[in-house]
Tab-separated table of C-alpha atoms in Angstrom:
chain	number	residue	atom	x	y	z
A	1	MET	CA	229.956	117.914	114.170
A	2	LYS	CA	227.907	115.887	111.684
A	3	LYS	CA	230.376	112.944	111.892
A	4	LEU	CA	230.247	113.071	115.716
A	5	PHE	CA	226.420	112.969	115.648
A	6	ILE	CA	226.419	109.889	113.380
A	7	LEU	CA	229.005	108.212	115.610
A	8	LEU	CA	226.854	108.828	118.722
A	9	ILE	CA	223.808	107.359	116.959
A	10	MET	CA	225.832	104.271	115.974
A	11	LEU	CA	227.080	103.811	119.554
A	12	ALA	CA	223.574	104.179	120.960
A	13	ALA	CA	222.209	101.693	118.438
A	14	GLY	CA	224.996	99.280	119.289
A	15	GLN	CA	224.280	99.510	123.018
A	16	HIS	CA	220.520	99.053	122.442
A	17	GLY	CA	221.087	96.031	120.167
A	18	PHE	CA	223.419	94.377	122.683
A	19	ALA	CA	220.894	94.750	125.512
A	20	GLN	CA	218.078	93.187	123.468
A	21	THR	CA	220.012	90.357	121.794
A	22	PRO	CA	218.216	87.080	122.596
A	23	GLU	CA	220.041	83.922	123.580
A	24	LYS	CA	221.562	82.550	120.411
A	25	LYS	CA	219.762	79.501	119.043
A	26	ALA	CA	221.509	76.641	117.335
A	27	ASP	CA	221.828	77.133	113.607
A	28	SER	CA	219.268	74.927	111.808
A	29	THR	CA	221.613	74.672	108.854
A	30	SER	CA	224.523	73.507	111.014
A	31	THR	CA	226.316	70.293	110.182
A	32	GLN	CA	224.270	67.206	110.948
A	33	PRO	CA	225.668	63.694	111.376
A	34	LYS	CA	226.516	61.895	108.151
A	35	GLY	CA	223.485	60.954	106.085
A	36	MET	CA	221.173	63.530	107.701
A	37	GLN	CA	219.764	66.658	106.157
A	38	PRO	CA	219.745	70.121	107.753
A	39	TYR	CA	216.745	70.517	110.034
A	40	ASN	CA	215.138	73.293	107.983
A	41	LYS	CA	215.333	71.143	104.861
A	42	VAL	CA	213.183	68.464	106.538
A	43	ILE	CA	210.959	70.539	108.844
A	44	THR	CA	210.426	73.392	106.439
A	45	ASP	CA	208.601	76.685	106.844
A	46	LYS	CA	205.466	74.886	105.625
A	47	ALA	CA	205.485	72.542	108.632
A	48	LYS	CA	202.478	72.431	110.941
A	49	ASN	CA	203.841	71.627	114.390
A	50	LYS	CA	201.949	70.299	117.406
A	51	SER	CA	203.559	69.943	120.843
A	52	GLY	CA	202.810	67.143	123.298
A	53	LEU	CA	204.225	63.715	124.171
A	54	PHE	CA	206.243	64.012	120.957
A	55	THR	CA	206.276	67.096	118.775
A	56	ILE	CA	204.435	66.122	115.584
A	57	SER	CA	205.353	67.958	112.384
A	58	GLN	CA	203.270	67.711	109.232
A	59	VAL	CA	204.953	68.772	106.010
A	60	ASP	CA	202.555	68.380	103.077
A	61	ALA	CA	201.484	64.702	103.232
A	62	LYS	CA	204.372	63.573	105.443
A	63	TYR	CA	204.291	63.231	109.224
A	64	TYR	CA	207.326	63.371	111.521
A	65	PHE	CA	207.828	62.457	115.186
A	66	GLN	CA	210.381	64.537	117.092
A	67	ILE	CA	211.460	62.255	119.952
A	68	PRO	CA	213.359	63.568	123.006
A	69	ASP	CA	216.067	61.429	124.610
A	70	SER	CA	213.942	61.039	127.757
A	71	LEU	CA	211.310	59.033	125.861
A	72	PHE	CA	213.572	56.446	124.282
A	73	ASN	CA	213.099	53.020	125.902
A	74	ARG	CA	209.888	54.188	127.633
A	75	TYR	CA	207.034	51.722	127.344
A	76	MET	CA	203.907	52.899	125.540
A	77	LEU	CA	200.549	51.218	125.172
A	78	VAL	CA	199.100	51.224	121.657
A	79	VAL	CA	195.334	50.738	121.300
A	80	THR	CA	193.758	50.777	117.846
A	81	ARG	CA	189.982	51.115	117.660
A	82	PHE	CA	187.525	51.169	114.801
A	83	LEU	CA	186.035	54.581	114.088
A	84	SER	CA	183.600	53.262	111.488
A	85	THR	CA	183.209	49.970	109.619
A	86	PRO	CA	181.338	48.566	106.618
A	87	GLU	CA	177.768	47.506	107.338
A	88	GLY	CA	177.466	43.827	108.193
A	89	ILE	CA	181.139	43.238	108.996
A	90	GLY	CA	180.253	42.421	112.601
A	91	VAL	CA	182.274	45.107	114.415
A	92	PHE	CA	181.375	48.693	115.243
A	93	GLY	CA	182.968	52.082	115.764
A	94	GLY	CA	184.606	52.212	119.192
A	95	GLU	CA	185.467	48.512	119.396
A	96	LYS	CA	189.093	47.490	119.835
A	97	ALA	CA	190.965	46.252	116.768
A	98	ASN	CA	194.445	45.798	118.233
A	99	GLU	CA	196.471	46.276	121.412
A	100	GLN	CA	200.281	46.303	121.710
A	101	THR	CA	203.033	47.568	124.002
A	102	ILE	CA	205.954	49.271	122.249
A	103	TYR	CA	209.050	51.363	122.813
A	104	PHE	CA	211.410	53.389	120.630
A	105	GLU	CA	215.125	52.629	120.773
A	106	LYS	CA	218.161	54.307	119.228
A	107	GLY	CA	219.786	51.829	116.851
A	108	ILE	CA	222.911	51.678	114.775
A	109	ASN	CA	223.730	53.807	111.711
A	110	ASN	CA	221.463	56.705	112.741
A	111	THR	CA	218.362	54.541	112.931
A	112	VAL	CA	215.481	54.421	115.397
A	113	TYR	CA	214.030	50.981	116.091
A	114	LEU	CA	210.454	50.372	117.126
A	115	ARG	CA	210.261	47.284	119.333
A	116	SER	CA	207.318	45.273	120.609
A	117	LEU	CA	207.461	44.466	124.323
A	118	GLN	CA	206.985	40.761	124.987
A	119	TYR	CA	206.147	40.485	128.682
A	120	ARG	CA	205.845	36.770	129.327
A	121	GLN	CA	208.778	36.244	131.703
A	122	ASP	CA	210.109	38.145	134.724
A	123	VAL	CA	212.531	37.774	137.634
A	124	ARG	CA	212.020	38.168	141.367
A	125	SER	CA	214.999	40.517	141.708
A	126	ALA	CA	216.711	42.721	139.145
A	127	ASP	CA	220.039	41.974	140.890
A	128	SER	CA	219.713	38.203	140.641
A	129	MET	CA	221.796	35.880	138.494
A	130	LEU	CA	218.649	34.789	136.653
A	131	ALA	CA	218.019	38.434	135.729
A	132	LYS	CA	221.312	38.337	133.816
A	133	ALA	CA	220.393	35.006	132.235
A	134	LEU	CA	216.985	36.295	131.160
A	135	ALA	CA	218.435	39.524	129.763
A	136	GLY	CA	220.978	37.522	127.797
A	137	SER	CA	218.422	35.200	126.230
A	138	SER	CA	215.437	37.497	125.582
A	139	GLU	CA	215.098	39.816	122.612
A	140	ASN	CA	212.057	41.955	121.899
A	141	PRO	CA	211.308	41.961	118.152
A	142	ILE	CA	212.088	44.999	116.004
A	143	VAL	CA	208.844	45.734	114.179
A	144	ALA	CA	209.981	48.874	112.316
A	145	ALA	CA	213.172	50.810	111.599
A	146	PHE	CA	213.185	54.548	110.904
A	147	PRO	CA	216.206	56.373	109.452
A	148	ILE	CA	216.889	59.531	111.458
A	149	LYS	CA	216.143	62.330	109.018
A	150	THR	CA	217.611	65.130	111.119
A	151	THR	CA	217.854	66.418	114.682
A	152	ASN	CA	216.222	69.520	116.086
A	153	PRO	CA	219.108	71.924	116.807
A	154	ASP	CA	217.186	73.635	119.621
A	155	ASN	CA	216.738	70.512	121.788
A	156	GLN	CA	218.503	67.658	119.943
A	157	ASN	CA	215.216	65.785	119.493
A	158	VAL	CA	215.516	63.024	116.913
A	159	VAL	CA	213.276	63.458	113.852
A	160	ILE	CA	211.843	60.401	112.051
A	161	ASP	CA	209.317	60.037	109.234
A	162	VAL	CA	206.391	57.885	110.479
A	163	THR	CA	204.068	58.358	107.493
A	164	ASP	CA	204.305	54.834	106.092
A	165	ALA	CA	204.136	53.229	109.541
A	166	PHE	CA	200.574	54.528	109.922
A	167	LYS	CA	199.416	54.766	106.327
A	168	LYS	CA	200.552	51.282	105.331
A	169	GLU	CA	200.495	47.961	107.184
A	170	ASN	CA	202.317	47.793	110.489
A	171	ALA	CA	201.282	45.202	113.057
A	172	MET	CA	201.566	47.759	115.865
A	173	PHE	CA	199.289	50.405	114.380
A	174	SER	CA	196.727	48.472	112.358
A	175	ILE	CA	194.392	45.503	112.457
A	176	GLY	CA	195.858	42.206	113.622
A	177	SER	CA	196.265	39.346	111.143
A	178	LYS	CA	193.683	37.270	113.010
A	179	GLU	CA	191.095	40.045	112.701
A	180	LYS	CA	191.847	40.578	109.001
A	181	THR	CA	191.231	36.875	108.395
A	182	GLU	CA	188.019	36.988	110.417
A	183	TYR	CA	186.685	40.002	108.504
A	184	LYS	CA	187.848	38.537	105.130
A	185	LEU	CA	190.218	41.462	104.441
A	186	THR	CA	193.164	40.768	102.160
A	187	SER	CA	195.664	43.252	100.691
A	188	LEU	CA	195.755	46.963	101.540
A	189	SER	CA	194.932	49.340	98.693
A	190	ASP	CA	197.655	51.954	99.112
A	191	ASP	CA	196.036	54.526	96.813
A	192	LYS	CA	192.795	54.386	98.831
A	193	SER	CA	194.418	54.574	102.260
A	194	PHE	CA	195.632	57.704	104.021
A	195	ILE	CA	196.285	59.465	107.327
A	196	GLU	CA	193.428	61.758	108.321
A	197	SER	CA	195.058	63.494	111.269
A	198	MET	CA	197.635	63.255	114.059
A	199	ASP	CA	197.193	64.987	117.409
A	200	THR	CA	199.517	65.003	120.407
A	201	TYR	CA	198.714	65.522	124.094
A	202	PRO	CA	200.834	65.473	127.286
A	203	ILE	CA	200.869	61.666	127.654
A	204	ASN	CA	199.396	60.378	124.393
A	205	ILE	CA	199.230	60.636	120.618
A	206	GLU	CA	196.041	60.055	118.601
A	207	VAL	CA	196.205	59.072	114.929
A	208	LYS	CA	193.149	58.741	112.680
A	209	THR	CA	193.528	56.752	109.446
A	210	THR	CA	191.368	55.488	106.605
A	211	LYS	CA	192.334	52.074	105.222
A	212	THR	CA	190.838	50.239	102.280
A	213	TYR	CA	191.315	46.500	101.810
A	214	THR	CA	190.373	44.166	99.029
A	215	SER	CA	187.785	41.719	100.314
A	216	THR	CA	186.286	38.442	99.215
A	217	THR	CA	182.932	39.279	100.824
A	218	SER	CA	182.334	42.801	99.503
A	219	SER	CA	180.180	43.238	96.402
A	220	SER	CA	182.425	46.171	95.429
A	221	GLY	CA	185.590	44.128	95.880
A	222	GLY	CA	186.839	46.185	98.828
A	223	ASN	CA	186.049	47.359	102.340
A	224	THR	CA	187.003	50.735	103.802
A	225	LEU	CA	187.602	51.130	107.531
A	226	ARG	CA	188.381	54.166	109.643
A	227	LEU	CA	190.705	53.586	112.595
A	228	ASN	CA	191.983	55.528	115.589
A	229	THR	CA	195.338	54.572	117.101
A	230	SER	CA	196.167	55.784	120.609
A	231	ILE	CA	199.784	55.742	121.805
A	232	VAL	CA	199.767	56.224	125.580
A	233	LEU	CA	202.862	56.636	127.742
A	234	LEU	CA	202.842	54.037	130.511
A	235	PRO	CA	204.056	54.914	134.038
A	236	LYS	CA	207.839	54.900	134.348
A	237	ASP	CA	207.467	52.986	137.592
A	238	PRO	CA	204.762	50.349	137.153
A	239	MET	CA	202.126	49.851	139.802
A	240	ARG	CA	202.926	47.173	142.374
A	241	LYS	CA	201.717	43.762	141.220
A	242	ARG	CA	199.004	41.908	143.082
A	243	PHE	CA	199.132	38.146	142.626
A	244	PHE	CA	195.977	36.330	141.600
A	245	ASP	CA	194.151	34.216	144.186
A	246	GLU	CA	191.691	31.703	142.790
A	247	ARG	CA	189.280	32.472	145.646
A	248	VAL	CA	188.703	35.957	144.194
A	249	GLY	CA	187.502	36.127	140.588
A	250	TYR	CA	189.786	38.676	138.991
A	251	PHE	CA	190.865	38.687	135.370
A	252	ALA	CA	194.627	38.154	135.337
A	253	ASN	CA	197.761	38.387	133.192
A	254	LYS	CA	199.930	35.270	133.031
A	255	TYR	CA	203.723	35.195	133.064
A	256	VAL	CA	206.619	32.972	134.191
A	257	LEU	CA	208.656	34.061	137.224
A	258	PHE	CA	212.314	33.082	137.730
A	259	ASP	CA	213.874	33.238	141.197
A	260	ASP	CA	217.408	32.328	142.277
A	261	ASP	CA	216.017	30.798	145.492
A	262	GLU	CA	213.456	28.569	143.771
A	263	GLN	CA	214.202	25.180	142.213
A	264	ARG	CA	211.848	25.641	139.282
A	265	ALA	CA	210.228	28.353	137.184
A	266	GLN	CA	206.865	29.422	138.554
A	267	THR	CA	203.737	30.283	136.577
A	268	LYS	CA	202.262	33.450	138.048
A	269	TYR	CA	199.145	35.505	137.437
A	270	ILE	CA	198.757	39.191	138.290
A	271	VAL	CA	195.287	40.637	138.617
A	272	GLN	CA	193.972	43.436	136.454
A	273	ARG	CA	192.861	46.378	138.588
A	274	TYR	CA	192.731	50.149	138.642
A	275	ARG	CA	195.412	52.064	140.533
A	276	LEU	CA	193.611	53.602	143.501
A	277	GLU	CA	195.776	55.594	145.894
A	278	PRO	CA	194.920	58.210	148.520
A	279	ARG	CA	196.004	61.773	147.893
A	280	ASP	CA	199.215	62.672	149.700
A	281	LYS	CA	197.386	64.922	152.152
A	282	ASP	CA	194.931	62.096	153.012
A	283	VAL	CA	197.367	59.214	153.629
A	284	LYS	CA	197.130	59.470	157.435
A	285	LYS	CA	193.329	59.566	157.284
A	286	TYR	CA	193.322	56.558	154.957
A	287	LEU	CA	195.592	54.566	157.281
A	288	LYS	CA	193.216	55.363	160.165
A	289	GLY	CA	190.341	53.840	158.201
A	290	GLU	CA	188.654	57.099	157.193
A	291	LEU	CA	187.037	57.358	153.768
A	292	VAL	CA	189.111	59.491	151.405
A	293	GLU	CA	188.943	60.391	147.717
A	294	PRO	CA	191.518	58.774	145.391
A	295	LYS	CA	194.277	60.677	143.600
A	296	LYS	CA	192.653	59.755	140.302
A	297	GLN	CA	188.941	59.094	140.067
A	298	ILE	CA	187.678	56.319	137.766
A	299	VAL	CA	185.393	58.027	135.234
A	300	TYR	CA	183.171	56.373	132.634
A	301	TYR	CA	181.605	58.610	129.997
A	302	ILE	CA	178.360	57.880	128.189
A	303	ASP	CA	178.534	57.833	124.392
A	304	PRO	CA	176.613	60.884	123.047
A	305	ALA	CA	174.976	58.506	120.536
A	306	THR	CA	173.084	56.890	123.446
A	307	PRO	CA	169.307	57.589	123.492
A	308	LYS	CA	168.818	60.282	126.125
A	309	LYS	CA	166.173	58.459	128.159
A	310	TRP	CA	168.543	55.578	128.908
A	311	ARG	CA	171.580	57.645	129.918
A	312	PRO	CA	170.563	58.181	133.593
A	313	TYR	CA	170.186	54.425	134.070
A	314	LEU	CA	173.591	53.671	132.545
A	315	ILE	CA	175.140	56.268	134.865
A	316	ALA	CA	173.288	54.813	137.858
A	317	GLY	CA	174.725	51.365	137.064
A	318	ILE	CA	178.237	52.832	137.085
A	319	ASN	CA	177.672	54.726	140.338
A	320	ASP	CA	176.327	51.573	142.014
A	321	TRP	CA	179.972	50.517	142.412
A	322	GLN	CA	180.747	53.448	144.703
A	323	LYS	CA	179.532	51.432	147.691
A	324	ALA	CA	181.978	48.606	146.936
A	325	PHE	CA	184.925	51.002	146.715
A	326	GLU	CA	183.918	52.539	150.037
A	327	GLY	CA	184.616	49.110	151.492
A	328	ALA	CA	188.195	49.556	150.251
A	329	GLY	CA	188.472	52.985	151.881
A	330	PHE	CA	187.651	55.305	148.960
A	331	LYS	CA	184.656	57.568	148.471
A	332	ASN	CA	183.584	58.843	145.050
A	333	ALA	CA	186.127	56.425	143.557
A	334	ILE	CA	184.061	55.790	140.430
A	335	VAL	CA	181.528	57.939	138.611
A	336	GLY	CA	179.518	57.962	135.395
A	337	LYS	CA	179.237	61.178	133.400
A	338	GLU	CA	177.690	62.504	130.211
A	339	TRP	CA	180.228	62.992	127.429
A	340	PRO	CA	181.093	66.737	127.121
A	341	GLU	CA	180.051	67.149	123.488
A	342	ASN	CA	181.211	70.767	123.273
A	343	ASP	CA	184.765	70.004	124.403
A	344	LYS	CA	186.683	69.636	121.134
A	345	THR	CA	189.889	68.708	122.977
A	346	MET	CA	188.378	65.315	123.886
A	347	SER	CA	187.930	62.310	121.611
A	348	LEU	CA	185.808	59.213	122.220
A	349	GLU	CA	188.655	57.056	120.920
A	350	ASP	CA	191.304	58.682	123.121
A	351	ALA	CA	192.713	55.871	125.270
A	352	ARG	CA	192.824	58.174	128.314
A	353	TYR	CA	189.026	58.046	128.571
A	354	SER	CA	186.731	55.129	129.400
A	355	VAL	CA	183.457	55.215	127.487
A	356	VAL	CA	180.228	53.212	127.363
A	357	ARG	CA	179.889	52.973	123.558
A	358	TYR	CA	176.372	52.531	122.164
A	359	TYR	CA	176.149	50.371	119.020
A	360	ALA	CA	173.272	50.278	116.548
A	361	SER	CA	173.325	46.498	116.465
A	362	GLU	CA	170.861	43.597	116.416
A	363	THR	CA	173.172	41.665	118.741
A	364	PRO	CA	171.407	41.069	122.103
A	365	ASN	CA	174.473	41.648	124.242
A	366	ALA	CA	176.854	43.991	126.069
A	367	TYR	CA	180.443	43.457	127.170
A	368	GLY	CA	183.047	45.063	129.445
A	369	PRO	CA	186.683	44.656	128.352
A	370	ARG	CA	189.824	46.165	129.917
A	371	VAL	CA	193.098	47.573	128.551
A	372	SER	CA	195.902	47.010	131.067
A	373	ASP	CA	199.633	47.532	131.558
A	374	PRO	CA	201.178	44.083	130.901
A	375	ARG	CA	203.898	44.693	133.510
A	376	SER	CA	201.594	45.308	136.452
A	377	GLY	CA	197.978	44.592	135.519
A	378	GLU	CA	197.075	48.267	135.989
A	379	ILE	CA	193.882	48.979	134.053
A	380	ILE	CA	194.424	52.002	131.814
A	381	GLU	CA	190.936	52.336	130.343
A	382	SER	CA	187.898	50.462	129.074
A	383	HIS	CA	185.336	50.928	126.334
A	384	VAL	CA	182.153	49.087	127.339
A	385	GLY	CA	180.349	47.720	124.283
A	386	TRP	CA	176.586	48.310	124.542
A	387	TYR	CA	174.457	46.817	121.754
A	388	HIS	CA	170.984	48.304	121.219
A	389	ASN	CA	169.348	44.882	121.255
A	390	VAL	CA	170.495	44.084	124.786
A	391	MET	CA	167.043	45.461	125.683
A	392	LYS	CA	165.476	42.568	123.769
A	393	LEU	CA	167.534	40.158	125.874
A	394	VAL	CA	166.617	41.637	129.265
A	395	GLN	CA	162.932	41.919	128.278
A	396	ARG	CA	162.840	38.175	127.593
A	397	TRP	CA	164.771	37.387	130.764
A	398	TYR	CA	162.447	39.449	132.904
A	399	MET	CA	159.276	38.138	131.272
A	400	ILE	CA	160.312	34.512	131.836
A	401	GLN	CA	161.853	34.909	135.285
A	402	ALA	CA	159.498	37.454	136.885
A	403	GLY	CA	156.333	37.121	134.779
A	404	PRO	CA	154.471	34.916	137.292
A	405	LEU	CA	154.975	37.545	140.032
A	406	ASP	CA	155.133	40.923	138.268
A	407	PRO	CA	152.250	41.969	135.967
A	408	LYS	CA	154.575	44.607	134.425
A	409	ALA	CA	156.679	41.796	132.943
A	410	ARG	CA	153.784	40.329	130.948
A	411	LYS	CA	154.159	42.396	127.798
A	412	MET	CA	156.612	42.649	124.926
A	413	HIS	CA	157.214	46.397	125.353
A	414	LEU	CA	158.149	47.105	128.958
A	415	ASP	CA	157.483	50.435	130.655
A	416	ASP	CA	160.454	52.825	130.386
A	417	GLU	CA	161.090	52.808	134.148
A	418	LEU	CA	161.207	49.010	134.296
A	419	MET	CA	163.424	48.805	131.203
A	420	GLY	CA	165.621	51.534	132.694
A	421	GLN	CA	166.156	49.477	135.852
A	422	LEU	CA	167.064	46.434	133.742
A	423	ILE	CA	169.554	48.601	131.812
A	424	ARG	CA	170.967	49.754	135.150
A	425	PHE	CA	171.474	46.107	136.167
A	426	VAL	CA	173.358	45.272	132.939
A	427	SER	CA	175.393	48.486	133.185
A	428	SER	CA	176.507	47.594	136.713
A	429	HIS	CA	177.321	44.044	135.577
A	430	GLU	CA	179.521	45.170	132.673
A	431	ILE	CA	181.296	47.827	134.751
A	432	GLY	CA	182.172	45.011	137.140
A	433	HIS	CA	184.036	43.321	134.288
A	434	THR	CA	185.839	46.546	133.361
A	435	ILE	CA	187.197	46.964	136.886
A	436	GLY	CA	188.659	43.471	136.644
A	437	LEU	CA	186.006	41.064	137.969
A	438	ARG	CA	184.956	37.853	136.269
A	439	HIS	CA	181.575	36.097	136.485
A	440	ASN	CA	180.922	34.691	139.933
A	441	MET	CA	180.117	31.184	138.771
A	442	GLY	CA	180.199	29.801	142.315
A	443	ALA	CA	177.434	32.076	143.491
A	444	SER	CA	175.485	31.585	140.264
A	445	SER	CA	175.465	27.809	140.659
A	446	ALA	CA	174.398	28.139	144.299
């Protein structure tokens, strides 16, 4: 009887275990291709994993990208910005240090290549004979090679060690050679340079680094910079190009177009512009000429370092462009907002967000750059540079130009409301540049 009882218990346990057995996962110690280590020997139990565009794994001081097959040969925009800089160097936190377009490619001998996209030539048709000629004569440079350390047995994602690519000097993720010369920076001090953090989101990766360079201008013999590098996945299908017309003052990207039906290569320019499209449910209304809201609103955030009394005027200058976009069929297409300081998931340097950055600078200026997809001219984001001393500039302008007519202009310290309206004017002007418009020299001369 006792043996029968034990047997029944064993059978019951066996049935219960069978019902609850999860789907079997691939064995992390299974055989990897030659030269690779088992997954759990590379991504150990100590690993801190973050999921997003790529899974990022940190093991002690090493950082790994886990790249799925679907993201090989996908174009990504890389924007490196200064987080903080030495005093007097002439650049400020938030300003752009470098911009590149890259893609990862599976290479030979279990290697992943990082290539830089050189978009200076294109063809009218992908099926043309010249498309074959161009493909056979063009080679994007390999700027880094990463041995595949292992593959993730659960999803076959390729695992590469990217620590040195970000910690050391790599032209894609650091300051350009021209900028280093301009700022008198020489060799990188490896022992004083490190990765602060890596974060991954659905379409982008953000990497913060500290880099120290020897310098001929520093009294201490070196300059330390903090940088943020954004890697943003570009659309798989680029926005339709719009060719530049000299009668409309857009900023433009230049390239050479080859066409089987043309007797010579043609120099072309595509304008830089935001992608504004009606929502699917509003297409019919849009085609009838009704105002509709765009699929993706253009949002500019105000740097939380901006003095509070000037923020409403900066926002008003941004919103002034709503009327122009209504002429193109879109309402609420562009808006200025306060930066959500309590939202820790957002970063001022994140290339998904456009920000009006406020600089504690004596420079009497402001500027409105754009970061765009080289294939289509689609503007991805912009960080407007706003120097504190731009107020000195507009005060002088207004005193000289309006002083004879406006008594409020006849003093060195303008009333806040008047200065606010001048700030609004400059804000609107710089936003015009960020949406792709150049100075209207024709109207200015008239």
